[in-house]
CSV table of C-alpha atoms in Angstrom, one decimal:
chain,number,residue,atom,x,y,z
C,1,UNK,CA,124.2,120.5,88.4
C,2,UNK,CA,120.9,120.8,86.3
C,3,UNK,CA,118.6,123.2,87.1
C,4,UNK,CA,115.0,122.2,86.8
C,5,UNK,CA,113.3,125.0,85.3
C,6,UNK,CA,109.5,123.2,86.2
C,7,UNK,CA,107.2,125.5,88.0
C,8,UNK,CA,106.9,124.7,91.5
C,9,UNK,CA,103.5,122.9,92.5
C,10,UNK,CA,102.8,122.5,96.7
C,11,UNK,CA,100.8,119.2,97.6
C,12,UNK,CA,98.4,119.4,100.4
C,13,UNK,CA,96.7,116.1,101.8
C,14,UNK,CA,98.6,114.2,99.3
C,15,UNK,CA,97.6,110.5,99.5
C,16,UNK,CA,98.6,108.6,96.8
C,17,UNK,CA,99.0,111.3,94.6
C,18,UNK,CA,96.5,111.3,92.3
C,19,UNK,CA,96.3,115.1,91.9
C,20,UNK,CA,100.2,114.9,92.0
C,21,UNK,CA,100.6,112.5,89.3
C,22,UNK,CA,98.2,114.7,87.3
C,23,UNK,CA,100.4,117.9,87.7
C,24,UNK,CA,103.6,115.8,86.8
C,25,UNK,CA,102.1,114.5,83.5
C,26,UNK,CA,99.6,117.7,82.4
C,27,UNK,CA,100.8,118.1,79.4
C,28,UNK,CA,101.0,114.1,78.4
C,29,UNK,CA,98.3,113.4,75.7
C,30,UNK,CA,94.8,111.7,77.0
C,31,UNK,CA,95.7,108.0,78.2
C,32,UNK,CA,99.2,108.4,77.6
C,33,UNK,CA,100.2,108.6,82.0
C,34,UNK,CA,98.3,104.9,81.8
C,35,UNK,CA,101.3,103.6,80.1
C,36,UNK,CA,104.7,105.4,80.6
C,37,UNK,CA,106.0,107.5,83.2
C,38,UNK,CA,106.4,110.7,80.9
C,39,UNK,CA,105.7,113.7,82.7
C,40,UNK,CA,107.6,116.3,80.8
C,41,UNK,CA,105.4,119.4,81.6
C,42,UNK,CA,105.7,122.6,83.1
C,43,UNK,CA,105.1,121.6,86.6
C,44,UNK,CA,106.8,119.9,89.0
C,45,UNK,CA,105.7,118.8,92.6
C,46,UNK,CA,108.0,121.0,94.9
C,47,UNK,CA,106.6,119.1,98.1
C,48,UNK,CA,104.2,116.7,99.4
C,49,UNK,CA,102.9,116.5,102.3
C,50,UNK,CA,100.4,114.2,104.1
C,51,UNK,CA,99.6,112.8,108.1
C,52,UNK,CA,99.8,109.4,106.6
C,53,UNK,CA,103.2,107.3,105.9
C,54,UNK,CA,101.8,104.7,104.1
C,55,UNK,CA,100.7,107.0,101.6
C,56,UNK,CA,103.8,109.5,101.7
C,57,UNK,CA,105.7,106.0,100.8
C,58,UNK,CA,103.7,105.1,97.8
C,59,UNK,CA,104.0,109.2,96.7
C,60,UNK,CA,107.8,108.5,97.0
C,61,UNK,CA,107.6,105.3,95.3
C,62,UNK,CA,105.7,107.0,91.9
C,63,UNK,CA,107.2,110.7,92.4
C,64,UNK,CA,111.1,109.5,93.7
C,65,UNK,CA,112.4,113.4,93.4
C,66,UNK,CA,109.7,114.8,95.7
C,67,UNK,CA,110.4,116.0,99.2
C,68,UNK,CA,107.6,114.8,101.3
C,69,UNK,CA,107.0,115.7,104.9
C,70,UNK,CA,104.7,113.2,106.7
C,71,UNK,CA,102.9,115.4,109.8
C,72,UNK,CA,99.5,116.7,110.9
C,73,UNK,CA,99.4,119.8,108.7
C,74,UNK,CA,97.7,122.1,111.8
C,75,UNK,CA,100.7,121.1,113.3
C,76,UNK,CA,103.1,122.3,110.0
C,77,UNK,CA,103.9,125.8,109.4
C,78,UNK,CA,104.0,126.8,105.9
C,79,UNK,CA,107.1,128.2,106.5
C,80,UNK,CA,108.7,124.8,106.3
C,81,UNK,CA,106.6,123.5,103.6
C,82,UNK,CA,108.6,126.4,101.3
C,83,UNK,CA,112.0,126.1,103.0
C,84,UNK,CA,111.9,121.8,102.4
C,85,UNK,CA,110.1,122.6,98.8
C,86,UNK,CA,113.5,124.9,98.1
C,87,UNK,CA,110.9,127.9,97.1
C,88,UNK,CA,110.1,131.4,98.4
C,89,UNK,CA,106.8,133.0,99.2
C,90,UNK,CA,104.8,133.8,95.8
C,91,UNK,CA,107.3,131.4,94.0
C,92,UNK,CA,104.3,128.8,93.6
C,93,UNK,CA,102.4,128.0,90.5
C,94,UNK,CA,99.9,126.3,92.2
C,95,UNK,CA,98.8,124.6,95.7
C,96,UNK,CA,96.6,121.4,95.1
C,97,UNK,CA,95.0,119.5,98.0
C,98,UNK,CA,91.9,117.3,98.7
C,99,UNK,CA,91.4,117.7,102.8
C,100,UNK,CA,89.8,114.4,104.1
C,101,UNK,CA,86.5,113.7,103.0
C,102,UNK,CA,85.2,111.7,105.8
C,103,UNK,CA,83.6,114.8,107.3
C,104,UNK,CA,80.8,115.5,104.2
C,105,UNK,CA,81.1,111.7,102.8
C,106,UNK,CA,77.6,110.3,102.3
C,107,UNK,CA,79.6,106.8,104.0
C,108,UNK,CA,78.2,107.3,107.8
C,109,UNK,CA,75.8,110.0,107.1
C,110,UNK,CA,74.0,108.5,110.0
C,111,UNK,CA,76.2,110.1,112.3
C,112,UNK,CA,75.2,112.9,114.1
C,113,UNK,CA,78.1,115.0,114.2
C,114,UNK,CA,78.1,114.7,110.2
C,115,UNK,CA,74.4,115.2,109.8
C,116,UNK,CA,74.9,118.5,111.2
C,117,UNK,CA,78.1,119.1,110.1
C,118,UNK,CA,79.9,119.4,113.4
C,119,UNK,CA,83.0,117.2,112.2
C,120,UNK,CA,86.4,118.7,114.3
C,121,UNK,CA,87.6,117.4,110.8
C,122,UNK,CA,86.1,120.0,108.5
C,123,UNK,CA,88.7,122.8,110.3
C,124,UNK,CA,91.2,120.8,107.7
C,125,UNK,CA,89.5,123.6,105.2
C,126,UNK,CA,90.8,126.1,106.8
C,127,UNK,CA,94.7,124.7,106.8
C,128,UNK,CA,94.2,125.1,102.9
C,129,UNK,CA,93.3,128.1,102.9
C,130,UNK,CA,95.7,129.0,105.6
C,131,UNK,CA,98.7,127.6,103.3
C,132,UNK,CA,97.3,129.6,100.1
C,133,UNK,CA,97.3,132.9,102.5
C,134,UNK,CA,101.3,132.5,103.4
C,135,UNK,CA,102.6,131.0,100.5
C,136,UNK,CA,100.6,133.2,97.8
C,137,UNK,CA,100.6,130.8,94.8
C,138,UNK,CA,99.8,131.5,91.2
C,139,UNK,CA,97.0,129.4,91.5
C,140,UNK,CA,95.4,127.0,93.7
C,141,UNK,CA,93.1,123.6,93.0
C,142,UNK,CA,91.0,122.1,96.0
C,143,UNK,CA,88.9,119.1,95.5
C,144,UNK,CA,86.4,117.4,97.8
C,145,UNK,CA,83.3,114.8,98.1
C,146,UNK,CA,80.4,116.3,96.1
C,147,UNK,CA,78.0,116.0,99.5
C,148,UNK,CA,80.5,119.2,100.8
C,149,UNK,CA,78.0,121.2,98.7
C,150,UNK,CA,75.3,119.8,100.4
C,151,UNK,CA,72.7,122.4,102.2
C,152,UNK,CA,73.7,120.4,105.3
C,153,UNK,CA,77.5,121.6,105.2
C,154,UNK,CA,76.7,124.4,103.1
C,155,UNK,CA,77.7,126.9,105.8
C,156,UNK,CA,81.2,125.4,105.7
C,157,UNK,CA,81.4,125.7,102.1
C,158,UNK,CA,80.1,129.1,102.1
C,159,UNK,CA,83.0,129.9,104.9
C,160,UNK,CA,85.9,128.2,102.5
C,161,UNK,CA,84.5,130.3,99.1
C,162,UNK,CA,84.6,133.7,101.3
C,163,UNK,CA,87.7,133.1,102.8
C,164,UNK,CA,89.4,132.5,99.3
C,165,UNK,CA,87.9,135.4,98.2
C,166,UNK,CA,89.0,137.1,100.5
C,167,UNK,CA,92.2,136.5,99.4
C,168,UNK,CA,91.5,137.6,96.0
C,169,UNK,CA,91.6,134.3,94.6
C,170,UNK,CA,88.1,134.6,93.0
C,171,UNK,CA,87.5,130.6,93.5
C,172,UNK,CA,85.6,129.4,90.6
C,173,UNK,CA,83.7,125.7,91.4
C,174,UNK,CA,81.9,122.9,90.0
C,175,UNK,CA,80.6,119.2,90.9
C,176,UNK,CA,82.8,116.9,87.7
C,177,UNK,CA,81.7,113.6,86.9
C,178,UNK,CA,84.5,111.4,86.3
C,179,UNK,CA,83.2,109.6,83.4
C,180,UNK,CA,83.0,112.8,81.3
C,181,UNK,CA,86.1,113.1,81.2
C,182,UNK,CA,87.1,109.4,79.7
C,183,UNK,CA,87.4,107.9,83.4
C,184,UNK,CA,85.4,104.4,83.3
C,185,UNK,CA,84.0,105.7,87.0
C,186,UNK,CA,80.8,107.3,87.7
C,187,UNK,CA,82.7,109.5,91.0
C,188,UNK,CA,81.3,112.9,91.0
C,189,UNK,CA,83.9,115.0,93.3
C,190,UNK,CA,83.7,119.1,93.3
C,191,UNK,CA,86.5,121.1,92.4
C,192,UNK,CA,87.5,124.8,93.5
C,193,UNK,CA,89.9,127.1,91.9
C,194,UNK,CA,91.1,130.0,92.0
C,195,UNK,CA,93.8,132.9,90.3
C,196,UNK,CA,96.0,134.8,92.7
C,197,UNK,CA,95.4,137.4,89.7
C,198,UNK,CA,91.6,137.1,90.1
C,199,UNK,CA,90.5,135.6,86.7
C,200,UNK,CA,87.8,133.3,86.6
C,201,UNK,CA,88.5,130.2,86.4
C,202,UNK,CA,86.7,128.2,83.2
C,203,UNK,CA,86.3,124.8,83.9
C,204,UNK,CA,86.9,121.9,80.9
C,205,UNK,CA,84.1,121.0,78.5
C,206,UNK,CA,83.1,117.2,79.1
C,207,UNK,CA,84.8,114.9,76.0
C,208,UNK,CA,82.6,112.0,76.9
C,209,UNK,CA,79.0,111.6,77.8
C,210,UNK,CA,76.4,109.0,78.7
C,211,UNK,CA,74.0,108.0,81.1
C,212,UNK,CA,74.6,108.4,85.1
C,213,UNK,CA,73.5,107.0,88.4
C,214,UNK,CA,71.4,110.5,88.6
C,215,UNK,CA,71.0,111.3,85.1
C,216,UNK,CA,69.4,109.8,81.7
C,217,UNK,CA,70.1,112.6,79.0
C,218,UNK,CA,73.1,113.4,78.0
C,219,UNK,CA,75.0,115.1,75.1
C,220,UNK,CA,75.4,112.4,72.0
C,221,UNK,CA,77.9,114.5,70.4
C,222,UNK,CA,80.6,113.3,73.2
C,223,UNK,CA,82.7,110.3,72.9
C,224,UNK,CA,80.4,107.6,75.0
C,225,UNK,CA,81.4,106.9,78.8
C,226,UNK,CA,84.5,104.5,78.8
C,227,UNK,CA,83.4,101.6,80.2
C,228,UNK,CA,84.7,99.0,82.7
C,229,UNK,CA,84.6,95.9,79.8
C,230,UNK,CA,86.7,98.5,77.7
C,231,UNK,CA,88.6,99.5,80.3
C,232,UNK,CA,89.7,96.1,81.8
C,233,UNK,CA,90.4,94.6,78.0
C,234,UNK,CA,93.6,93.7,76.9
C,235,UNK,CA,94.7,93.3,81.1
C,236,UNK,CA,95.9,90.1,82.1
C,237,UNK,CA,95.7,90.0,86.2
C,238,UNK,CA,95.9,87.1,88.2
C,239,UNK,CA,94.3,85.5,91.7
C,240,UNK,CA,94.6,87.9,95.0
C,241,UNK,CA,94.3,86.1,98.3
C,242,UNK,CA,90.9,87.0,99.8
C,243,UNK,CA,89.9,88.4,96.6
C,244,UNK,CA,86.4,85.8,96.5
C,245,UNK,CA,83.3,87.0,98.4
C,246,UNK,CA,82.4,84.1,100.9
C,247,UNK,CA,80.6,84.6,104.7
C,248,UNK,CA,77.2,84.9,105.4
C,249,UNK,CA,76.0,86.6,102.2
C,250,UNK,CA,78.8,84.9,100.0
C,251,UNK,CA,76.5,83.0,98.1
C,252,UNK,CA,73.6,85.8,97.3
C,253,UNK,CA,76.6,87.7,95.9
C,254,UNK,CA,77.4,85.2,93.3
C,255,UNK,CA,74.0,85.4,92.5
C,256,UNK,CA,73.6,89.4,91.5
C,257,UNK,CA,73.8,89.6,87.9
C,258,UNK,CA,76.1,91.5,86.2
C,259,UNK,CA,75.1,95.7,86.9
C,260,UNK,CA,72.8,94.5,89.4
C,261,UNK,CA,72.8,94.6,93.5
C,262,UNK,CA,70.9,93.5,96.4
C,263,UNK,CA,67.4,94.5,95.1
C,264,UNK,CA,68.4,91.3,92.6
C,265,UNK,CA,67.4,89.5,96.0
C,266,UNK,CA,63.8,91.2,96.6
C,267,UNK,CA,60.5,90.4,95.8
C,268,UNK,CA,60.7,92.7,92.7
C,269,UNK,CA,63.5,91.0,90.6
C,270,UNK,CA,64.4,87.4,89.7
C,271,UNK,CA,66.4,86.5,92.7
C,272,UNK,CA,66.0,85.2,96.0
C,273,UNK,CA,63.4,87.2,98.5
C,274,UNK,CA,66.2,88.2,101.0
C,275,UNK,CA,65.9,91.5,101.4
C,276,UNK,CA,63.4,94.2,101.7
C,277,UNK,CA,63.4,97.0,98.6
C,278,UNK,CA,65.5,100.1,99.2
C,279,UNK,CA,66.9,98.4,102.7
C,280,UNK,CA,70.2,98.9,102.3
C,281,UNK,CA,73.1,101.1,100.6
C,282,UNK,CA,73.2,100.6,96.9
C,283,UNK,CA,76.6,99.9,96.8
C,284,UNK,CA,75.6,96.3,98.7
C,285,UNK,CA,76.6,93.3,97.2
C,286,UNK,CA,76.8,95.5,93.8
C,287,UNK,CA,78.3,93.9,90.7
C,288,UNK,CA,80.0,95.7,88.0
C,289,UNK,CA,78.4,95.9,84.6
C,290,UNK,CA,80.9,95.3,81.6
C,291,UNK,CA,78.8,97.7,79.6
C,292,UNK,CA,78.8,100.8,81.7
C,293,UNK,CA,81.4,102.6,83.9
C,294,UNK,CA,82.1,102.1,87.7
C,295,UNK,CA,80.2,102.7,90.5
C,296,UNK,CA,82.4,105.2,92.4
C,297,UNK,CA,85.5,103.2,94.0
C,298,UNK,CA,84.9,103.0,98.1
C,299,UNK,CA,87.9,104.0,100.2
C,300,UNK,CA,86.9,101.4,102.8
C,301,UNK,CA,84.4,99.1,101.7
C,302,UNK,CA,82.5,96.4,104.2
C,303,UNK,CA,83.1,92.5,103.2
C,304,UNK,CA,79.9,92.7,100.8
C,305,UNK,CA,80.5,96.2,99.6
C,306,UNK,CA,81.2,96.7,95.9
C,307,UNK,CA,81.2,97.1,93.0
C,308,UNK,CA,82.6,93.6,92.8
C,309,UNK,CA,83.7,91.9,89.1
C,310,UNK,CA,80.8,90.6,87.3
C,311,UNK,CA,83.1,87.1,86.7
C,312,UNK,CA,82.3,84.5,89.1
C,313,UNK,CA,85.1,81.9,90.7
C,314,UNK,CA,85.2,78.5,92.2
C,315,UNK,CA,86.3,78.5,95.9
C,316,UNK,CA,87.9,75.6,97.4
C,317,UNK,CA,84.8,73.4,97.8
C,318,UNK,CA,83.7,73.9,94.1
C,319,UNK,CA,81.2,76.7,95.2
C,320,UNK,CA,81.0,79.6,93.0
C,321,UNK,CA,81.6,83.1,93.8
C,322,UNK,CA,81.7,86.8,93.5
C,323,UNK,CA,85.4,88.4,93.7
C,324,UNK,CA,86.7,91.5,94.6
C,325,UNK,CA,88.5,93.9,92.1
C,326,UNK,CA,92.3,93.3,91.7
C,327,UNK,CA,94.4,95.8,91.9
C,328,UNK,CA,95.4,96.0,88.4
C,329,UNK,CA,91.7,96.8,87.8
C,330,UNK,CA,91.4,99.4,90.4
C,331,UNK,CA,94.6,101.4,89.1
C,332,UNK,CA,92.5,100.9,84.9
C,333,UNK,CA,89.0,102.4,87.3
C,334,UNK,CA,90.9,104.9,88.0
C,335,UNK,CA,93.1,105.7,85.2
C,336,UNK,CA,96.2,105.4,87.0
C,337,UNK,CA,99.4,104.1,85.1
C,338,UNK,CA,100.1,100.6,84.9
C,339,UNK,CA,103.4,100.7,86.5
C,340,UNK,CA,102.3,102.4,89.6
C,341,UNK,CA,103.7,101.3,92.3
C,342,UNK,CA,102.4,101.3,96.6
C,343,UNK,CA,103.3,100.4,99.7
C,344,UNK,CA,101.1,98.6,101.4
C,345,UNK,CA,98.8,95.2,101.5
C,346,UNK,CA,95.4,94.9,98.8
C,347,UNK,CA,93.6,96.7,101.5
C,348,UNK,CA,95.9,100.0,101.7
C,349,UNK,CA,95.7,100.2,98.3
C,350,UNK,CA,92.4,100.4,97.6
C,351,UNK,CA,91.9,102.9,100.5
C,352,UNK,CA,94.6,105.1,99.0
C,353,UNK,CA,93.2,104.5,95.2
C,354,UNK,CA,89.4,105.2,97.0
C,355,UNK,CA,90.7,108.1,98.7
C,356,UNK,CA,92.4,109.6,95.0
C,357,UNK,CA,91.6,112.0,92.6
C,358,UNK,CA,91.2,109.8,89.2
C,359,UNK,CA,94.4,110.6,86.9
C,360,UNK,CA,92.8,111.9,83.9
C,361,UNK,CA,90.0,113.8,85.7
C,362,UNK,CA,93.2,115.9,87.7
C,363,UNK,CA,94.9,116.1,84.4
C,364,UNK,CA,91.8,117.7,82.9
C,365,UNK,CA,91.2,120.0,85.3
C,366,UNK,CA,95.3,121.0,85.9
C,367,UNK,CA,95.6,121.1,81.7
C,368,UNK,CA,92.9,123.8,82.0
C,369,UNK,CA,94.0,125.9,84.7
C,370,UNK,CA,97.7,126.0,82.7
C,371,UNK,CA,96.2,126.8,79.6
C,372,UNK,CA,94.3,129.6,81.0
C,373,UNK,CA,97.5,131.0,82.3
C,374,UNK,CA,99.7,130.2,79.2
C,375,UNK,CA,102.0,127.5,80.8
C,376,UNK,CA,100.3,125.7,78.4
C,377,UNK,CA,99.6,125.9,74.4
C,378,UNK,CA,95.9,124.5,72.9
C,379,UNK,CA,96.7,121.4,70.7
C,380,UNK,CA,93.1,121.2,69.2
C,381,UNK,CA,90.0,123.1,68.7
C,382,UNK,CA,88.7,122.6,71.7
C,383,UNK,CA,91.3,123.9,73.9
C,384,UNK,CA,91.2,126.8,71.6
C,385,UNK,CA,87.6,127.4,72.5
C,386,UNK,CA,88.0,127.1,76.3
C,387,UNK,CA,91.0,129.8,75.9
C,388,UNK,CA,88.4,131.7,74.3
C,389,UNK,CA,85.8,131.3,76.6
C,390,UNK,CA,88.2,132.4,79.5
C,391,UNK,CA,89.2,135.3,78.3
């Protein structure tokens, strides 16, 4: 029998395993986990755990020796989390976990139970917390939707930091855009982390730079934004049933220039005058620009949500048209290996993928927190410096 000698990692609100993945392949080098299954590092994922099967299944599909346990977590004790992960209290390097973001999405702001943050959801904080308190981790990584550090949920966010303190965790945070970090996607998510030993946390330097949705100055010293033209060469995909935007606005869509959205279709741009300026979500009828990252990936997009690919396609009467993403593109967005695998129609997997930490912005962030703890050794100057920083 071989003993695997891999620090044990708990997985909380699993999905498809983006933060997972990240753990198993830390110490692969950058862009490497697009490619291979490697994932030779110190850490292994002890158990996963998630209320959703479909996701659970593709988890077990990409991490096969992982014990997952598919069940409301208020309804799991953490008692069972260490007995099916085969590990004792204080025996875990590190619990990772990004609770649903539904609650503090800005996707149905209108709401009024999320206006005033009075989502029943948002008590899914507290289980993370409540699993770091029992099973006393080395370390512990918690990411979320950027809008949970709004003013508007503040008080919830306030709650989570206090309660980790309280624990003597000394959670560390910061809002990462994706694209820093050599994702070809402009998703800004926060991440929270914190050392049972109390050490602050010292979060990655960005490798990459380059314009954003909110920002136009940026550090020219960094490697430039990945972006989705660079991202999708080389990739030979083919047709996806329902993949070509048709229905009522099927033909604006084809219309929208490449980077461009509905405002194409105002009275301000060279389009059609369809729509009034600044009527609708930007993400409407939003095409991707070959010469800039992604707009963030949606979970759960509407039929004229995008981004959508810049190409356009005949339909069946000869009509041209906008199409959806493929999946092949989705996993390059969000730097996900090639060979992953889900369970699942097109739909589920662009909710799991929408609903998943990127690959290399987990790895960043894990790679970090291991070095800082001397899992890990620095390979270049710059991991050198962060080591230095932190200490």
């Amino acid at each position: 029998m071989t003993t695997d000698n891999r620090l044990p990692v708990i997985s909380l609100f699993s999905g498809a395993g983006g933060l997972d993945m990240a753990v198993d392949r830390v110490a692969d080098d950058f862009g490497s986990s697009a490619t291979a299954r490697v994932g030779h590092g110190p850490l292994r994922v002890a158990v996963a755990t998630d209320y959703a099967q479909q996701a659970m299944d593709t988890l077990a599909l990409n991490l096969s020796e992982t014990p997952t346990i598919t069940r409301d977590i208020q309804s799991l004790p953490t008692e069972e989390l260490l007995e099916v992960g085969g590990i004792s209290e204080g025996d875990a390097s590190l619990v990772i976990g990004g609770p649903p973001c539904t609650p503090f999405s800005k996707s149905g702001f209108w709401l009024a139970e999320k206006r005033e943050s009075r989502d029943p959801n948002a008590s899914l904080l507290e289980e993370f917390v409540r699993v770091v308190a029992q099973s006393r981790p080395e370390s512990f990584i918690l990411e979320n939707v950027q809008a949970l550090t709004y003013k508007t949920h503040r008080a919830h966010f306030e709650r989570l930091l206090a309660a980790l303190r309280e624990l003597g965790y000394n959670p560390q945070w910061k809002v990462l855009l994706a694209a820093d970090y050599g994702v070809p996607q402009l998703r800004k998510r926060v991440f929270i982390v914190g050392r049972r030993d109390g050490k602050a946390f010292k979060f990655p330097e960005p490798t990459h730079g380059g314009p954003s949705e909110t920002s136009k100055k940026w550090d020219e010293t960094k490697l430039p934004h990945v972006t989705a033209g660079e991202a999708f060469r080389g990739l030979l995909t083919s047709s996806e049933p329902g993949e070509l935007v048709e229905g009522k606005y099927g033909e604006l869509a084809a219309e929208v220039p490449a980077g461009q959205n509905y405002l194409w279709h105002t009275d301000r741009y060279g389009g059609r005058d369809e729509f009034k300026w600044r009527s609708r979500y930007w993400t409407f009828l939003l095409r991707l620009s070959p010469d800039k990252p992604s707009s963030t990936l949606q979970a759960q997009p509407g039929p004229y949500v995008g981004p959508f690919h810049w190409e356009n396609l005949e339909n069946e009467q000869g009509l041209m048209r906008a199409r959806r993403l493929r999946v092949p593109e989705l996993l390059r967005l969000m730097t996900f290996p090639e060979d992953f695998e889900y369970a699942g129609t097109r739909a589920d997997i662009q909710r799991q993928l929408g609903n998943a930490v990127p690959l290399e912005l987990g790895k960043a962030v894990t790679r970090a927190l291991m070095l800082q703890l001397g899992h890990l050794q620095p390979v270049n100057e710059i991991e050198m410096d962060l080591l230095k920083a932190a200490a």
